[in-house]
mmCIF file of C-alpha atoms and ligand atoms in Angstrom:
data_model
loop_
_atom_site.group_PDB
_atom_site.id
_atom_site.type_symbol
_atom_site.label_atom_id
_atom_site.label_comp_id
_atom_site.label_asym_id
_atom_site.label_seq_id
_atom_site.Cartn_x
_atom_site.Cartn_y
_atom_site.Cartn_z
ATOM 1 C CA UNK A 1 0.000 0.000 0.000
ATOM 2 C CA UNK A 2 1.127 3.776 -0.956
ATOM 3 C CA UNK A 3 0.661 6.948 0.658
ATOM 4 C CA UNK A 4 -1.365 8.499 -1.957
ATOM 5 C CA UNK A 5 -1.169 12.494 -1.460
ATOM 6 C CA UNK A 6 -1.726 15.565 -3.654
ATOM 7 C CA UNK A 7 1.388 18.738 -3.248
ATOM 8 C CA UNK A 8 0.850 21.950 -3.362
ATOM 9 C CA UNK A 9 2.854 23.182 -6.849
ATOM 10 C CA UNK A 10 2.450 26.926 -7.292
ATOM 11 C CA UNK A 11 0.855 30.032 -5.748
ATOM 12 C CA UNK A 12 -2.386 30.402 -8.014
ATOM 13 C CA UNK A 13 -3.123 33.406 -9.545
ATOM 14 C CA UNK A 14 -6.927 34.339 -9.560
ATOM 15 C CA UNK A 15 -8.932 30.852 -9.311
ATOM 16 C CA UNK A 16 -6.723 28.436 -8.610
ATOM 17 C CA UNK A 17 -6.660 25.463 -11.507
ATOM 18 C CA UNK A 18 -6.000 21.626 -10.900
ATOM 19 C CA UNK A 19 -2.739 22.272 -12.471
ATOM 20 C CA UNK A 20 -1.417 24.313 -9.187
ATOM 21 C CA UNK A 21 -1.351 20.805 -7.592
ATOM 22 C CA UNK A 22 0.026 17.329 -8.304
ATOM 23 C CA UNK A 23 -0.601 13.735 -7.217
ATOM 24 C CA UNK A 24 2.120 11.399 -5.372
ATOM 25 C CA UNK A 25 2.685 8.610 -4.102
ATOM 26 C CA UNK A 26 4.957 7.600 -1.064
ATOM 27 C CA UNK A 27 5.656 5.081 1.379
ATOM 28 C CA UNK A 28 3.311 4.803 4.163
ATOM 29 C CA UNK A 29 5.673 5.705 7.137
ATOM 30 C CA UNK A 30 5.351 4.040 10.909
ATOM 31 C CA UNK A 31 4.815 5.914 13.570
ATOM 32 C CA UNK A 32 8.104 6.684 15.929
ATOM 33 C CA UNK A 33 7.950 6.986 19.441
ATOM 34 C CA UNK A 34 4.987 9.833 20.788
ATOM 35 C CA UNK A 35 3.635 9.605 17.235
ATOM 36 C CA UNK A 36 0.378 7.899 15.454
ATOM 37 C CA UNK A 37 -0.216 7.073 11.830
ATOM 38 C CA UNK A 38 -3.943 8.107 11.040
ATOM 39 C CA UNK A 39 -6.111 7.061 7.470
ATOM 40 C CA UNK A 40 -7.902 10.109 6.473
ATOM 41 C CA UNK A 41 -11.572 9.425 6.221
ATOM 42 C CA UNK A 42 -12.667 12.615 5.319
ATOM 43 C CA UNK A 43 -11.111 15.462 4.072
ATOM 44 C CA UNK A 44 -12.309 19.226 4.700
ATOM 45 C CA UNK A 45 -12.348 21.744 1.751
ATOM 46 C CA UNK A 46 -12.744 25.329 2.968
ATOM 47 C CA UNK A 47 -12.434 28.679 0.952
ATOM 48 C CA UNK A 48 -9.594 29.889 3.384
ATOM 49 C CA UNK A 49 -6.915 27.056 1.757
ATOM 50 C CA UNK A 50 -7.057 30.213 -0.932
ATOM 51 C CA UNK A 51 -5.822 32.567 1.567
ATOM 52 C CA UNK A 52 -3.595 30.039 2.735
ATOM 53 C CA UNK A 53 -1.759 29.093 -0.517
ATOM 54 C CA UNK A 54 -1.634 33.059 -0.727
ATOM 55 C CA UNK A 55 0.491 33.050 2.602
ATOM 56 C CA UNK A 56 -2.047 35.187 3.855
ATOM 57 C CA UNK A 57 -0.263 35.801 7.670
ATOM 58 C CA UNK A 58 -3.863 35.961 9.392
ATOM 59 C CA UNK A 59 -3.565 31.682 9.531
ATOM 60 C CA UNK A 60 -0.127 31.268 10.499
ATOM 61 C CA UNK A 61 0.093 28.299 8.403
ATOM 62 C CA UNK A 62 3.126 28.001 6.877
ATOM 63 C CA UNK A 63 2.830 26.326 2.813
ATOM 64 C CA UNK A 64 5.472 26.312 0.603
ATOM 65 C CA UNK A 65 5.238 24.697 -2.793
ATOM 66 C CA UNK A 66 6.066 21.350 -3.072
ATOM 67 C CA UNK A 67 4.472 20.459 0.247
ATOM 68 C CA UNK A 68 1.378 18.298 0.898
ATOM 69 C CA UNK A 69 -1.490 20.702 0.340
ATOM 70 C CA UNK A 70 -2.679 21.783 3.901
ATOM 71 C CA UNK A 71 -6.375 20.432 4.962
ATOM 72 C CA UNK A 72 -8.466 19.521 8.031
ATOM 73 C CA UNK A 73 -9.755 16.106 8.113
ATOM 74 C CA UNK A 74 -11.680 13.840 10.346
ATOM 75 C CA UNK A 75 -9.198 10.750 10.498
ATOM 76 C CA UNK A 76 -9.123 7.193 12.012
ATOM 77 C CA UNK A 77 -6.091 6.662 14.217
ATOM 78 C CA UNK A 78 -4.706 3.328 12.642
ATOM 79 C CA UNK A 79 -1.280 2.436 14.988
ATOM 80 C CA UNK A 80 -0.327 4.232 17.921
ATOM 81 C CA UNK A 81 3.015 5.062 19.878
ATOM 82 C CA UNK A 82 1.615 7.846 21.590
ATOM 83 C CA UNK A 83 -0.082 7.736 25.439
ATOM 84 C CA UNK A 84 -2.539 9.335 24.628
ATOM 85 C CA UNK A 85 -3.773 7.684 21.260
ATOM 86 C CA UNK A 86 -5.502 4.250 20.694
ATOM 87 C CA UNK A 87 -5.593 2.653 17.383
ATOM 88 C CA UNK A 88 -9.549 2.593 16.072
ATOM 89 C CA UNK A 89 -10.563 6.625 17.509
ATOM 90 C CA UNK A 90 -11.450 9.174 15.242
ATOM 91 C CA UNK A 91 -9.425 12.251 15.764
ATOM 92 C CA UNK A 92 -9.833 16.524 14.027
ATOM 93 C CA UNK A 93 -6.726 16.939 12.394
ATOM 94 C CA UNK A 94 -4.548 18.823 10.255
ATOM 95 C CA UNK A 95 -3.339 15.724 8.326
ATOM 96 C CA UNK A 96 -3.310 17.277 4.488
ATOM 97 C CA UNK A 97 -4.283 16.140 1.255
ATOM 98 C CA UNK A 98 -3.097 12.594 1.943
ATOM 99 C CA UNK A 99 -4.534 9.183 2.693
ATOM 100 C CA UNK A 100 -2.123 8.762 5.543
ATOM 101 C CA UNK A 101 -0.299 11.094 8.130
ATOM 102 C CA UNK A 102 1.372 11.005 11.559
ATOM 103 C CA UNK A 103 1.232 13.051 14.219
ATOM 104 C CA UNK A 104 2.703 14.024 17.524
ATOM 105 C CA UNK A 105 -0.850 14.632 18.885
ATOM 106 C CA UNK A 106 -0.151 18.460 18.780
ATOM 107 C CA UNK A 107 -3.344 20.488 18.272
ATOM 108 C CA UNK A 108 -5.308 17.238 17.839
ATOM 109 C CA UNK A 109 -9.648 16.486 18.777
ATOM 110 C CA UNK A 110 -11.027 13.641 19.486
ATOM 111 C CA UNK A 111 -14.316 13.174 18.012
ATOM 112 C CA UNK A 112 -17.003 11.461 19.448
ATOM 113 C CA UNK A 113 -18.531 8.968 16.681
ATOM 114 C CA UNK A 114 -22.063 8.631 18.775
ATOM 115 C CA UNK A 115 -22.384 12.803 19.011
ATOM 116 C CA UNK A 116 -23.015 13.097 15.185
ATOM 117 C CA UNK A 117 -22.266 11.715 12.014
ATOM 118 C CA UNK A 118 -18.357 12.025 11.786
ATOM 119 C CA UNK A 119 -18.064 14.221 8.218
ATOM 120 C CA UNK A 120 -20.291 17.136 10.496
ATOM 121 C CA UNK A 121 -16.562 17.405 12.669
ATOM 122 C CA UNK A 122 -16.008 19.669 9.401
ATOM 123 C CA UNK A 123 -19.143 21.325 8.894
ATOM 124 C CA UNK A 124 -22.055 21.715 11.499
ATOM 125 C CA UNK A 125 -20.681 20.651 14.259
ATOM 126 C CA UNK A 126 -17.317 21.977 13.576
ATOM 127 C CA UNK A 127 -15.888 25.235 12.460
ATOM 128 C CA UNK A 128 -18.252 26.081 9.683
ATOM 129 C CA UNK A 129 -20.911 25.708 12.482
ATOM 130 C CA UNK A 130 -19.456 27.480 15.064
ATOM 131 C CA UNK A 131 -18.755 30.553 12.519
ATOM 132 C CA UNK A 132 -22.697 30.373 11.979
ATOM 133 C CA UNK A 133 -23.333 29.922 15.283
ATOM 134 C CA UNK A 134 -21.201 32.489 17.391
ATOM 135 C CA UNK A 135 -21.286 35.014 14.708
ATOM 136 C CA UNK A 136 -24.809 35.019 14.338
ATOM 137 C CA UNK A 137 -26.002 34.650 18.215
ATOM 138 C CA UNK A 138 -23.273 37.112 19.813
ATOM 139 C CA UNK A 139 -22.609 39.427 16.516
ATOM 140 C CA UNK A 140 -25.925 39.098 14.992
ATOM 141 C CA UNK A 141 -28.327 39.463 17.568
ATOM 142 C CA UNK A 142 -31.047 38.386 16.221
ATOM 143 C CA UNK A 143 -34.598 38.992 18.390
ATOM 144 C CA UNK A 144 -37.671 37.341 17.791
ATOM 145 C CA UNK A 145 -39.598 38.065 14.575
ATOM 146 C CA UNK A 146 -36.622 40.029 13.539
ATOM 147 C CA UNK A 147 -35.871 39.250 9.944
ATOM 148 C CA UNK A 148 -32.218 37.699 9.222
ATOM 149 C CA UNK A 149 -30.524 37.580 5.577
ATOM 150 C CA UNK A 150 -28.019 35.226 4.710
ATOM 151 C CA UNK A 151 -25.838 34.939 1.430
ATOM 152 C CA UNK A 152 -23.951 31.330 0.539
ATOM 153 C CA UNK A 153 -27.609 30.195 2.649
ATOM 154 C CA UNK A 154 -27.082 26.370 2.043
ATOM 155 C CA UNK A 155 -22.943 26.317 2.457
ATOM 156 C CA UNK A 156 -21.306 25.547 5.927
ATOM 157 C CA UNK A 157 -21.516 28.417 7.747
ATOM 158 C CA UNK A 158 -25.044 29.778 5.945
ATOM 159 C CA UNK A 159 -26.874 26.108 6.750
ATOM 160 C CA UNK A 160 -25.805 26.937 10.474
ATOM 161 C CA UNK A 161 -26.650 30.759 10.312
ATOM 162 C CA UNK A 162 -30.389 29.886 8.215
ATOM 163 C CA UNK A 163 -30.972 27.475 10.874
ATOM 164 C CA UNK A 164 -30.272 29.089 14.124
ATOM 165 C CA UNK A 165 -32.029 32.422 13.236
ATOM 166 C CA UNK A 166 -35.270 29.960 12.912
ATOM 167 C CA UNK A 167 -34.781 27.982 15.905
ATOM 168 C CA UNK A 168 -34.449 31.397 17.543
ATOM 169 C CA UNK A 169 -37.536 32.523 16.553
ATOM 170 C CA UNK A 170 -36.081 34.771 13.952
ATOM 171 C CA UNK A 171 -37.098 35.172 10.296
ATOM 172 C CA UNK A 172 -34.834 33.877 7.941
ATOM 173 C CA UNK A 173 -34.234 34.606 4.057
ATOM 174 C CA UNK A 174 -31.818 32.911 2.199
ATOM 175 C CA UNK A 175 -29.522 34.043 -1.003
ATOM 176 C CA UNK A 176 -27.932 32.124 -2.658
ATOM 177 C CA UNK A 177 -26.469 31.234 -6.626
ATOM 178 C CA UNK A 178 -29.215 28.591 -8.214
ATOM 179 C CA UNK A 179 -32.700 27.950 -8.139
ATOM 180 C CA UNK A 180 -32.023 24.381 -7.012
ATOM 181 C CA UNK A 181 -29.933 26.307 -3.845
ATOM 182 C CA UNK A 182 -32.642 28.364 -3.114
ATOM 183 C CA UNK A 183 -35.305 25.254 -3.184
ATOM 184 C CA UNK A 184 -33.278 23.167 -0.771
ATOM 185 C CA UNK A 185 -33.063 26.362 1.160
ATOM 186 C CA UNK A 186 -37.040 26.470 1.821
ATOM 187 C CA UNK A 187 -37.850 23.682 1.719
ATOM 188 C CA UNK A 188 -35.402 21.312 3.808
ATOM 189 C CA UNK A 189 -33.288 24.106 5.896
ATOM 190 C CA UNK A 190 -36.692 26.146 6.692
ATOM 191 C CA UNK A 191 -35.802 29.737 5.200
ATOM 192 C CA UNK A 192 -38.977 31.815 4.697
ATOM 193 C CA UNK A 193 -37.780 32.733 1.210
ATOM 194 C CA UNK A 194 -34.172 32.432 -0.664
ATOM 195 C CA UNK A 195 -33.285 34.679 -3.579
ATOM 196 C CA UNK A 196 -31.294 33.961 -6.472
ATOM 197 C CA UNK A 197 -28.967 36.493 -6.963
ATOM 198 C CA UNK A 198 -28.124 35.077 -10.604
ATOM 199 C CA UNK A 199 -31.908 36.061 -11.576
ATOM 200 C CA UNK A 200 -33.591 39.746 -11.603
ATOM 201 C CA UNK A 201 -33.219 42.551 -9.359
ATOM 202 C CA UNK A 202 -31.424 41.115 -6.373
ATOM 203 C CA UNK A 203 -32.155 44.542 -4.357
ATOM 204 C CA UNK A 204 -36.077 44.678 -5.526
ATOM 205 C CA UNK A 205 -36.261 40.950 -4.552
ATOM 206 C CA UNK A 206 -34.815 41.562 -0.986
ATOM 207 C CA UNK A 207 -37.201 44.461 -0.588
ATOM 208 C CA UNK A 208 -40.186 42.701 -1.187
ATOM 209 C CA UNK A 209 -38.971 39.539 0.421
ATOM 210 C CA UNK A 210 -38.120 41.775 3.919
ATOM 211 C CA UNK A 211 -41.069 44.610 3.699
ATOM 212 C CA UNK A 212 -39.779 45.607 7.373
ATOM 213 C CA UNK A 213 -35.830 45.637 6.312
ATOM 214 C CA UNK A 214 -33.484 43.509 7.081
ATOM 215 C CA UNK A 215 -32.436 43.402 10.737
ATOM 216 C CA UNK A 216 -29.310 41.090 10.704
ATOM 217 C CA UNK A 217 -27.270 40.430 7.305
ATOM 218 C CA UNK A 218 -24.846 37.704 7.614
ATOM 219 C CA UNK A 219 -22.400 38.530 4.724
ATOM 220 C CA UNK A 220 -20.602 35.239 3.317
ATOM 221 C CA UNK A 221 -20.084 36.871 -0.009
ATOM 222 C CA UNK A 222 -19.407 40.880 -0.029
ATOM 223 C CA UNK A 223 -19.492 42.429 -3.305
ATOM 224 C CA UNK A 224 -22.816 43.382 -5.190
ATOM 225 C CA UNK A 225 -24.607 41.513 -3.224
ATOM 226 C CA UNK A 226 -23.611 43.814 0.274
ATOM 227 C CA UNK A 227 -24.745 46.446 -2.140
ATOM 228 C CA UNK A 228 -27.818 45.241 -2.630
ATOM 229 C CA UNK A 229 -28.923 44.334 1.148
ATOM 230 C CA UNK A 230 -27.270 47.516 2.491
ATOM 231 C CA UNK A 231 -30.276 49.109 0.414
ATOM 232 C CA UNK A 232 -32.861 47.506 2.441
ATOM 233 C CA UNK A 233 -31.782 47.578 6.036
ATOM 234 C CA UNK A 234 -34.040 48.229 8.808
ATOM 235 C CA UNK A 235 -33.313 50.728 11.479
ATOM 236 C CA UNK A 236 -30.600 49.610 14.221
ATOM 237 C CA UNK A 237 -29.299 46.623 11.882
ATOM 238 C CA UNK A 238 -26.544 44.512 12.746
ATOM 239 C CA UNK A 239 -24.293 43.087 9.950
ATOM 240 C CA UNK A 240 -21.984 40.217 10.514
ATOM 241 C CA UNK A 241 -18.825 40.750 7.754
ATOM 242 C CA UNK A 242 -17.651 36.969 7.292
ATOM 243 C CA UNK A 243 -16.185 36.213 4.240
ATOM 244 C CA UNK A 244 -15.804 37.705 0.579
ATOM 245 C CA UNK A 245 -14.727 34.600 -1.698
ATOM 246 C CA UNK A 246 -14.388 36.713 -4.738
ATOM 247 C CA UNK A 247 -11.785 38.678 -3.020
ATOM 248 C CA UNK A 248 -9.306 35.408 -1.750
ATOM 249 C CA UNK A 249 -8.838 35.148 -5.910
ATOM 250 C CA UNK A 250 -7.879 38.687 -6.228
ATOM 251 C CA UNK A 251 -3.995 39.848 -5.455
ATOM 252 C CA UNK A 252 -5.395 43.430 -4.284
ATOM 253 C CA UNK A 253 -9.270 44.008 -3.130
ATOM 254 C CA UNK A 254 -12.047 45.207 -5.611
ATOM 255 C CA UNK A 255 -13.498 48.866 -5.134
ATOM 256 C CA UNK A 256 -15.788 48.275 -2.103
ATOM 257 C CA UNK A 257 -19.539 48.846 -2.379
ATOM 258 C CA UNK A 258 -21.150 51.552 -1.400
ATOM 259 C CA UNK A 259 -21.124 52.139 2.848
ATOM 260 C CA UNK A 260 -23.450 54.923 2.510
ATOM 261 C CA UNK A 261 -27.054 53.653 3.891
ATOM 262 C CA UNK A 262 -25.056 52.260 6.891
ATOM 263 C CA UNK A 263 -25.204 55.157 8.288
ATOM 264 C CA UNK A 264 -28.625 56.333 7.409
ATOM 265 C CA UNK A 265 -29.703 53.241 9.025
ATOM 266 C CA UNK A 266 -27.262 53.335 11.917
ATOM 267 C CA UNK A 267 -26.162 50.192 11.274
ATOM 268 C CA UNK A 268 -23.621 48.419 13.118
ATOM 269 C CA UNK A 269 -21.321 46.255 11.241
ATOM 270 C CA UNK A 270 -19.047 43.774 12.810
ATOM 271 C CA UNK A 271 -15.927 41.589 11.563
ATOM 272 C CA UNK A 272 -16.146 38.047 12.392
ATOM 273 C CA UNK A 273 -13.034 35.638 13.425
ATOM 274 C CA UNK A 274 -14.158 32.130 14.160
ATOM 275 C CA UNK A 275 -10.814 31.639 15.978
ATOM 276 C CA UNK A 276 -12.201 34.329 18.700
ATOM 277 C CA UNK A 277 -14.714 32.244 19.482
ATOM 278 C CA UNK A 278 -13.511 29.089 20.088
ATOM 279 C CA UNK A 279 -14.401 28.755 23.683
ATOM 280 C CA UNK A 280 -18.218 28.687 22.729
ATOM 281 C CA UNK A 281 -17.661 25.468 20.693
ATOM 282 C CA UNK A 282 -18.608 23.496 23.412
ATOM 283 C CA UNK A 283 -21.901 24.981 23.688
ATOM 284 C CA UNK A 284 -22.355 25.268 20.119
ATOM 285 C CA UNK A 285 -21.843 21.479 20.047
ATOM 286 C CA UNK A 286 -24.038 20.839 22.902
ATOM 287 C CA UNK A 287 -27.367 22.822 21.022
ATOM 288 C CA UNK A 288 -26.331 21.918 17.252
ATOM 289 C CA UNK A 289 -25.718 18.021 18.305
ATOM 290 C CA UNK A 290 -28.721 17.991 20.172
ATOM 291 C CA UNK A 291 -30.814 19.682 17.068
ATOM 292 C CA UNK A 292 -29.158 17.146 14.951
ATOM 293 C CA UNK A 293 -30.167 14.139 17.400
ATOM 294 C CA UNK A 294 -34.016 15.077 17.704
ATOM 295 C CA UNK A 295 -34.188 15.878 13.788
ATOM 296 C CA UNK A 296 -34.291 19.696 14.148
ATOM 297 C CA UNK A 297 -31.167 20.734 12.075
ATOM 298 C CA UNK A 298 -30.255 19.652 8.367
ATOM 299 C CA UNK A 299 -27.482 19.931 6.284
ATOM 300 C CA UNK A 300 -26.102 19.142 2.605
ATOM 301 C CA UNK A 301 -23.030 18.047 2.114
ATOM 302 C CA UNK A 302 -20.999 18.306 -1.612
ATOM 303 C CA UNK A 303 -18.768 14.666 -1.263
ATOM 304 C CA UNK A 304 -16.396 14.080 -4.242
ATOM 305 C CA UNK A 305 -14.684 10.551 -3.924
ATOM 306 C CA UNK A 306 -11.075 10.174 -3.632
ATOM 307 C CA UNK A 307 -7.963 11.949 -2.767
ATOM 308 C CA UNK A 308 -7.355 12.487 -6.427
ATOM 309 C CA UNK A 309 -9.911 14.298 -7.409
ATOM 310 C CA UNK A 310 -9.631 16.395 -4.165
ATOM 311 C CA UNK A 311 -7.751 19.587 -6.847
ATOM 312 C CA UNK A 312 -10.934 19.548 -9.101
ATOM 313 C CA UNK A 313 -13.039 19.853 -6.025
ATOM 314 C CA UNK A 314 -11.477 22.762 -4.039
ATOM 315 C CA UNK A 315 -11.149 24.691 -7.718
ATOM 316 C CA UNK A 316 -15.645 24.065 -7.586
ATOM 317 C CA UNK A 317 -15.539 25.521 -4.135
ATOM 318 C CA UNK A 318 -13.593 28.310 -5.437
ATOM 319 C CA UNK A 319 -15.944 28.718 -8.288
ATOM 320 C CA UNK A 320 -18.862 28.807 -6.212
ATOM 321 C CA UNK A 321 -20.083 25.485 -7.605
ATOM 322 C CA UNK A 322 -20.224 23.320 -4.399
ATOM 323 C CA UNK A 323 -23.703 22.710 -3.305
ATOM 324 C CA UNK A 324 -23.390 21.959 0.356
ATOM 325 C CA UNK A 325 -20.331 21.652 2.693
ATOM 326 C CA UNK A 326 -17.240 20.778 0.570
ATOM 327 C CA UNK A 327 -16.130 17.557 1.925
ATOM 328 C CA UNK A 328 -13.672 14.945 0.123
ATOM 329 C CA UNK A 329 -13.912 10.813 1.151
ATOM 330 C CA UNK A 330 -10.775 9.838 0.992
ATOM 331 C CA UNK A 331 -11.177 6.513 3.162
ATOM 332 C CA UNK A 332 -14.755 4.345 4.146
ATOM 333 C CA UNK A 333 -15.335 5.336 7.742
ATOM 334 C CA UNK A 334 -14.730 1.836 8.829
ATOM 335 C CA UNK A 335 -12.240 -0.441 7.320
HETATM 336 P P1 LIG B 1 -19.602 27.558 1.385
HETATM 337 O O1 LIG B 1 -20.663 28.563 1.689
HETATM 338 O O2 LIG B 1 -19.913 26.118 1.585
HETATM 339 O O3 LIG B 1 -19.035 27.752 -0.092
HETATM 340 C C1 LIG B 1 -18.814 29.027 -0.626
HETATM 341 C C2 LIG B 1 -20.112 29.585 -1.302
HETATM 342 O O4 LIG B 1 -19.948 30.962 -1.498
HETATM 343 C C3 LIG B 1 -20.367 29.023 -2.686
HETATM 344 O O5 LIG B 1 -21.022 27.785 -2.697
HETATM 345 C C4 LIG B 1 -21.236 30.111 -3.288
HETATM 346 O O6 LIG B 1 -22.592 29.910 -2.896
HETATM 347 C C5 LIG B 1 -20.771 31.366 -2.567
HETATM 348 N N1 LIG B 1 -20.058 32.301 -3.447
HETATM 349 C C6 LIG B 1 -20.537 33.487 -3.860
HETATM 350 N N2 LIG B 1 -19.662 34.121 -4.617
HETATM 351 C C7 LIG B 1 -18.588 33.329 -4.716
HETATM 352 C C8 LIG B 1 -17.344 33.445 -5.395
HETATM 353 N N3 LIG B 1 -17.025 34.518 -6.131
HETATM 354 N N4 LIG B 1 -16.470 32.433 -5.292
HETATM 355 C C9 LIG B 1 -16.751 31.347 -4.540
HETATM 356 N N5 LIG B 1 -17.913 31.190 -3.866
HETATM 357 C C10 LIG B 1 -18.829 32.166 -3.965
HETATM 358 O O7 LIG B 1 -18.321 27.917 2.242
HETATM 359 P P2 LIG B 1 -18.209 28.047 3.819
HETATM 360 O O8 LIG B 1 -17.040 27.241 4.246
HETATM 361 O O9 LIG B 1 -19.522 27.804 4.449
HETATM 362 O O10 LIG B 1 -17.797 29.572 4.010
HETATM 363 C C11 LIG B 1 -18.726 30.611 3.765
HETATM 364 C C12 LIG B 1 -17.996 31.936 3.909
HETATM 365 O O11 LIG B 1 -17.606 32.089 5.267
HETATM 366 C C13 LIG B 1 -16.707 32.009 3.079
HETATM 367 O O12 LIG B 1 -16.582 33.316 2.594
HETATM 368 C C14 LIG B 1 -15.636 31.700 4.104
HETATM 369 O O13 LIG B 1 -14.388 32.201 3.746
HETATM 370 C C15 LIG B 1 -16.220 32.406 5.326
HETATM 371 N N6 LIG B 1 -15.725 31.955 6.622
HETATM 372 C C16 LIG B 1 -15.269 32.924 7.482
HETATM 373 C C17 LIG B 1 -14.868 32.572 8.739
HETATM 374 C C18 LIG B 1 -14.461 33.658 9.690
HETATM 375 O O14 LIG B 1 -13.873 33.383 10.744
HETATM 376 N N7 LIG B 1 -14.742 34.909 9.360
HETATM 377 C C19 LIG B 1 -14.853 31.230 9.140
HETATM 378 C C20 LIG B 1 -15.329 30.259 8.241
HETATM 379 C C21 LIG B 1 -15.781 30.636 6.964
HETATM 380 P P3 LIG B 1 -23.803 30.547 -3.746
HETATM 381 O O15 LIG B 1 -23.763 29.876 -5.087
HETATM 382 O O16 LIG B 1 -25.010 30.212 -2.976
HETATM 383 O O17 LIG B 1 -23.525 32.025 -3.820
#
């Protein structure tokens, strides 16, 4: 058996292409002493491995070409010479784009398989989730019968943010890139109403879809669509900056929209760092798992098979073309 992994080749410029990676294979190494040797089940792809092949310093994760691509992964420890490690647990890692790494144990989770299906470690119940989660609840604010906007509304962090403005009482409406998005959004994750962006008048849409404004926007996308709800926001609204995809493709930022009716609304607009927030993961797994346990809380997930074709997948997810949370299988979860 080989160590089949995929390197990082180049720094992209704009969207990155398959070419900016390649395949390899190695020897499967055994772990030394205060190491394991994990098989990656599944294998996280997020829109921040952009910023990260950029060198972007906000990560602190050092990539240099020629090195396995970096990834999160849910992974199955498979021999142990570490204390604190037994062969057959399912562990959060940083293992790469590979079917096999070690590990000292640094900066490693243990999940719990009975807590939730074991891909949602990457998605709901994991940092996607928690972005939704804290950002929305603590940044958001969102009050009864308030009416919360979302854009990317059926990705990882938008499933989380759709969901919890709901179970909160909250009104939520969706935008997202296809009329197939925008269905699931309704009818499975419980929006009141998802636009397309991609069809008609994005702004007239909102405003007839949020007659009362729009209390909370949740911004997953920036551009012309933050032009667009920051013409329909209600009085006192709270808007949650969270990512701009577009932008992680760019080597210097767009002109910015228009900032102008956040003042006449007196707005308040606030940045959002998952890593901040990491001490209310606990209690963001404790509501989510629970919501996922009694049948409350769905999600999607956009699974492309193999550890080869993991390139071609993270250059959809750059494209916007990943339906779901962007997850590779590189391994069964039992063997
Ligand atoms: P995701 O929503 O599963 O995937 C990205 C989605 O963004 C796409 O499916 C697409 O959905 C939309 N999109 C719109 N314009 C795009 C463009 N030009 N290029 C690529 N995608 C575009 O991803 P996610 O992991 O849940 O992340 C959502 C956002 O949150 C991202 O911006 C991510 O960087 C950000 N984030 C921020 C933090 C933080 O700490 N601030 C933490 C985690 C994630 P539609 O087709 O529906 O538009």
């Amino acid at each position: 058996m080989q160590n089949h992994r995929i390197l990082f080749l180049r720094r992209p410029t704009g969207l990155p292409v398959p070419e900016d990676f390649s395949l390899e294979a190695a020897p499967i190494s055994s772990p030394g002493a205060g190491q394991f040797l994990a098989r990656t089940v599944w294998l996280s792809l997020d829109p921040y491995y952009r910023n990260v092949m950029k060198g972007h310093p906000i990560y602190g994760i050092p990539l240099e070409p020629g090195e396995v691509m970096f990834g999160k992964a849910v992974a199955q420890v498979a021999e142990s010479r570490h204390p604190d490690f037994v062969a057959g647990e399912y562990v959060l890692m940083s293992s790469g784009w590979q079917q096999w790494a070690l590990s000292d144990g640094k900066d490693v989770e243990k999940i719990d398989p009975e807590a939730a299906p074991l891909s949602t470690a990457l998605g709901a119940m994991g940092m996607p989730g928690l972005t939704g989660y804290a950002g929305l609840v603590y940044l958001g604010e969102p009050r009864p019968g308030q009416t919360v906007v979302v854009s990317a509304a059926t990705g990882g962090v938008g499933t989380t943010v759709g969901q919890v403005a709901r179970l909160m009482g909250a009104r939520p409406v969706g935008i997202a890139g296809s009329s197939e998005k925008c269905d699931y959004a309704v009818r499975e994750l419980g929006y009141t109403a998802c636009i397309n962006y991609r069809t008609g008048d994005l702004k007239a849409q909102l405003k007839e879809a949020c007659p009362r404004g729009i209390d909370v926007y949740f911004d997953n996308v920036g551009g012309e669509v933050l032009s667009a709800v920051l013409g329909n926001l209600a009085l006192h609204a709270r808007i949650v900056l969270c990512g701009m995809p577009e932008v992680y493709n760019m080597a210097a930022p767009p002109p910015g929209p228009f900032l102008g009716p956040i003042i006449g609304a007196r707005a308040t607009v606030k940045g959002l760092v998952v890593y901040d927030w990491l001490a209310r993961m606990p209690e963001m797994r404790r509501i989510v798992g629970e919501w996922i346990r009694d049948g409350r809380f769905q999600w999607r997930e956009d699974i492309t098979e193999g550890i080869t074709n993991a390139p071609d997948a993270f250059c959809r997810l750059m494209r916007g073309e990943n339906f779901g949370k962007a997850l590779v299988r590189v391994a069964p979860e039992r063997c």
